[in-house]
Short mmCIF file of C-alpha atoms in Angstrom, two decimals:
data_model
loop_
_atom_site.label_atom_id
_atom_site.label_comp_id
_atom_site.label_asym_id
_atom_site.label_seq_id
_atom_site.Cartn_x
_atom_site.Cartn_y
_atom_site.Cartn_z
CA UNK A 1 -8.23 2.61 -16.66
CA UNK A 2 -6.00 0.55 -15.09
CA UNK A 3 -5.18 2.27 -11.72
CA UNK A 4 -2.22 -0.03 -10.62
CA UNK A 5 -0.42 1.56 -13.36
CA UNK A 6 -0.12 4.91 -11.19
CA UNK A 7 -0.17 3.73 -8.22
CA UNK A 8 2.48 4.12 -5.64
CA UNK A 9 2.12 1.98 -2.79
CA UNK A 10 3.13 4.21 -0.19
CA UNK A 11 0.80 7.00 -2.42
CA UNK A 12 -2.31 5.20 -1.56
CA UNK A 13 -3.30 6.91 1.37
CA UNK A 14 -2.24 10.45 0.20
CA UNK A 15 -3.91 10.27 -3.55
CA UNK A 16 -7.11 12.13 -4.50
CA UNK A 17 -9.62 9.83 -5.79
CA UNK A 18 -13.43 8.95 -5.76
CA UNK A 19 -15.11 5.96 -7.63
CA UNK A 20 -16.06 3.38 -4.90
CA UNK A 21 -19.50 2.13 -4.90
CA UNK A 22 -20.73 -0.56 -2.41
CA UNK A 23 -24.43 -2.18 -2.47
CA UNK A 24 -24.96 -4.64 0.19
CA UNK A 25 -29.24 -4.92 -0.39
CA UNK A 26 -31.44 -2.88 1.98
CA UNK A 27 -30.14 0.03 3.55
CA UNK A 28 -31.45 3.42 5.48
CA UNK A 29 -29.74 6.02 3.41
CA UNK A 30 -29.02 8.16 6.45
CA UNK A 31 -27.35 11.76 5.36
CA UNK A 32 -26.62 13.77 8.07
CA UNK A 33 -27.62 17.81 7.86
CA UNK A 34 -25.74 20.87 7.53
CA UNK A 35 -26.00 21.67 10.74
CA UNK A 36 -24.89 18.00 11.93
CA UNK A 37 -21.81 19.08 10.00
CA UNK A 38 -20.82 22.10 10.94
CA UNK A 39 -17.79 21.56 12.26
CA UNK A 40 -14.63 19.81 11.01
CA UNK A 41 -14.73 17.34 14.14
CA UNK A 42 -18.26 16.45 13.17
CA UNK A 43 -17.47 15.59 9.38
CA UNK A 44 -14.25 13.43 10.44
CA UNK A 45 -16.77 11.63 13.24
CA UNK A 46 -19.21 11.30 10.23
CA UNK A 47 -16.80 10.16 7.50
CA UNK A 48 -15.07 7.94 10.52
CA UNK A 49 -18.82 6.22 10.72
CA UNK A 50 -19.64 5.75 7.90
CA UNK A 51 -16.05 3.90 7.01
CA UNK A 52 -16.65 1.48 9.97
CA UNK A 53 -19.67 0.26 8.93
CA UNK A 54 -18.54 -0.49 5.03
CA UNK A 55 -15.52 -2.33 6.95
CA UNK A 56 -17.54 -4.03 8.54
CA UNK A 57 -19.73 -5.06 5.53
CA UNK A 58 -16.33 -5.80 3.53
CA UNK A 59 -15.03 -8.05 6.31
CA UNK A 60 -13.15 -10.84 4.91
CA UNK A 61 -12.94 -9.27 1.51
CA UNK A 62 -10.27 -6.19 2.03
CA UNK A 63 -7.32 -8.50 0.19
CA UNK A 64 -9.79 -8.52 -2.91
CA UNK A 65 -9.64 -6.62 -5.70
CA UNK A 66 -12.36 -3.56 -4.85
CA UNK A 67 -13.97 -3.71 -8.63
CA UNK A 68 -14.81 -7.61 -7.02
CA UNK A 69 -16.04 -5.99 -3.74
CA UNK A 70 -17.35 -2.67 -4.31
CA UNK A 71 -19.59 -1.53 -7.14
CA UNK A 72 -19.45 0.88 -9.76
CA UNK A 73 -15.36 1.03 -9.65
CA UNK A 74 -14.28 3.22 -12.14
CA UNK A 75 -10.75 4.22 -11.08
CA UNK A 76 -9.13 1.92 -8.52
CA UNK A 77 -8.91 -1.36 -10.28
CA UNK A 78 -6.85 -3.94 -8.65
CA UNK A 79 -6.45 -1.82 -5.48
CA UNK A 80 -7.20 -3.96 -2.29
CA UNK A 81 -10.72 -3.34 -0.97
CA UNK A 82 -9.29 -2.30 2.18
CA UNK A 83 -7.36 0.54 0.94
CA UNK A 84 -10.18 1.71 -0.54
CA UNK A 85 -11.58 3.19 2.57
CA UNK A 86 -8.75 4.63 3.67
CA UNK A 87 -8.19 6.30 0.19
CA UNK A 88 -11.66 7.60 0.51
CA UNK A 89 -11.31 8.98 4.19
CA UNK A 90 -7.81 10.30 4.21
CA UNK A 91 -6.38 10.79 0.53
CA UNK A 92 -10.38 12.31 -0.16
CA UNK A 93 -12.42 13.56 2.47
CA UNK A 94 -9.51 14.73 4.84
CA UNK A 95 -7.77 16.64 2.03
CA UNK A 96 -10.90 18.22 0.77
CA UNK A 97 -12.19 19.03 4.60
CA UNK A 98 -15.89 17.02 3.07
CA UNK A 99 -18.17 14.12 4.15
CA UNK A 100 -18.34 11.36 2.37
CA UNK A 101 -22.13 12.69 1.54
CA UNK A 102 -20.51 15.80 -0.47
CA UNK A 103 -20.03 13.09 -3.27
CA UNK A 104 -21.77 9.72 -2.22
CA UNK A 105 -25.36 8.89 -1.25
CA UNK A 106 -24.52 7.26 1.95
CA UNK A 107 -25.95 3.48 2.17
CA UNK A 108 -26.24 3.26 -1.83
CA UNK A 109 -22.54 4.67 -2.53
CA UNK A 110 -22.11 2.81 -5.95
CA UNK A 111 -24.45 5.83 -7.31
CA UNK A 112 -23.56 8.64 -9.58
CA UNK A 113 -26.72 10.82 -8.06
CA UNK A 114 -23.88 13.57 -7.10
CA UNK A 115 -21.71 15.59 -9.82
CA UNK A 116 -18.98 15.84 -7.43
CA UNK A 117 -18.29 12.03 -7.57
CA UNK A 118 -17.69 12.77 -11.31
CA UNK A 119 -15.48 15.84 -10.83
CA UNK A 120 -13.46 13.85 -8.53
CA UNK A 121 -12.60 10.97 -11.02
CA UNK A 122 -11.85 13.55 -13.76
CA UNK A 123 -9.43 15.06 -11.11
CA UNK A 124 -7.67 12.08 -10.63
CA UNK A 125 -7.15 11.97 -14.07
CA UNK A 126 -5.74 14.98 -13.80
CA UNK A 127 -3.66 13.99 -11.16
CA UNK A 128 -2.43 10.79 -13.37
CA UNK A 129 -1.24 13.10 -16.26
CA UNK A 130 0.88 15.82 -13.90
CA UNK A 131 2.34 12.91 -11.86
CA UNK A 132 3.44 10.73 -14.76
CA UNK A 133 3.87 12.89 -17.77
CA UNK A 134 4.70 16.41 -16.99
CA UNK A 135 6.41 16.37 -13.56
CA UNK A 136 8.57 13.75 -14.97
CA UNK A 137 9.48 15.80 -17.96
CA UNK A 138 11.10 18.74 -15.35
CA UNK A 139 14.75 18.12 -15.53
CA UNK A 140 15.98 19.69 -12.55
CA UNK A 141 14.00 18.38 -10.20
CA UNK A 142 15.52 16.54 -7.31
CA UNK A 143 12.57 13.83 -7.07
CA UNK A 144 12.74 11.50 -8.99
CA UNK A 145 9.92 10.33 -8.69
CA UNK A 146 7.76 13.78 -7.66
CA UNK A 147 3.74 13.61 -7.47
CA UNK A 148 0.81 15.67 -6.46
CA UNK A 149 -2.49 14.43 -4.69
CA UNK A 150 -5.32 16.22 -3.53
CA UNK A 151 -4.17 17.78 -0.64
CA UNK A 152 -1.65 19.57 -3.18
CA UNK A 153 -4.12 22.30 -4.28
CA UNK A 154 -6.96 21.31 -1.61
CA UNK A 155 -5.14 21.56 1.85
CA UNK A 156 -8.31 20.29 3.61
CA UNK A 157 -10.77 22.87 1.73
CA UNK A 158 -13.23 22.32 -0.85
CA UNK A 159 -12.36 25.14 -2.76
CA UNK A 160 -8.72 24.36 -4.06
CA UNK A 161 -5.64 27.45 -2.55
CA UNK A 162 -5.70 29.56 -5.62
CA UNK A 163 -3.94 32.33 -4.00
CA UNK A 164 -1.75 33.16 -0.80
CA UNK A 165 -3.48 34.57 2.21
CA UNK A 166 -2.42 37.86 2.70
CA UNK A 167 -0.51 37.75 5.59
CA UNK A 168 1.65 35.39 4.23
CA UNK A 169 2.63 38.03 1.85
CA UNK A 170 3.30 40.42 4.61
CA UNK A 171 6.25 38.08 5.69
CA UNK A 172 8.29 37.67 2.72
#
């Protein structure tokens, strides 16, 4: 899939994606516990971590495409290695409130050990079809040019809004 395509460039920091692998030889896999996360400050210190040290591994490279930096690229084709990690931090982590450990093995993050790197490409598949064939299709619509990313449904939680909380009822 050719991720250019459907790809805004003021998007890429907002989208909902997942699909970068990196191997760079040895590495301590270091995954940090539940109770290291507990808090959102501590994932957002974690995920914060973890990007500077792949940017520092990619050093020199972020102006390459990532499928010629990273492995195991499956959705971001021909983005610049350097967005990548942003994409990851903000348009995934941040708007699903995770680490990057909920869906990569940290230090080997080209593998597919974890479902939820899967469920994360299929959703930006899903994201591909609302943003370019059925929001376009909605006549009245003053955007143009409207889209949906993770942070849509997600607003920072794992577990996408599926309902209003009920005190936002209360003030309608």
């Amino acid at each position: 899939m050719d991720s250019l395509m459907f790809l805004r460039p003021a998007g890429w920091a907002l989208v909902c994606l997942l699909g970068a692998g990196i191997s760079f030889g040895q590495q301590k896999s270091v995954i940090a516990t539940s109770d290291e996360l507990s808090t959102p400050e501590a994932v957002q210190q974690f995920n914060s971590d973890k990007v500077a040290e792949v940017a520092k591994q990619i050093a020199g490279q972020e102006n390459k495409p990532a499928e010629l930096v990273f492995k195991n690229i499956k959705i971001l084709n021909g983005v610049p290695a350097g967005h990548v990690l942003g994409i990851m931090r903000i348009g995934f982590a941040r708007s699903l409130g995770v680490s990057c450990a909920h869906c990569h093995v940290p230090g080997q993050w080209e593998k597919d050990d974890k479902p939820a790197k899967q469920i994360a490409r299929d959703m930006w598949g899903m994201m591909h079809t609302i943003d370019n064939s059925l929001l376009k299709n909605i006549d009245d619509l003053k955007d143009r040019n409207p889209m949906v990313n993770c942070t849509t449904c997600h607003r920072g939680q794992l577990k996408p809004a599926l309902d209003l909380p009920s005190d936002e009822l209360k003030k309608k």
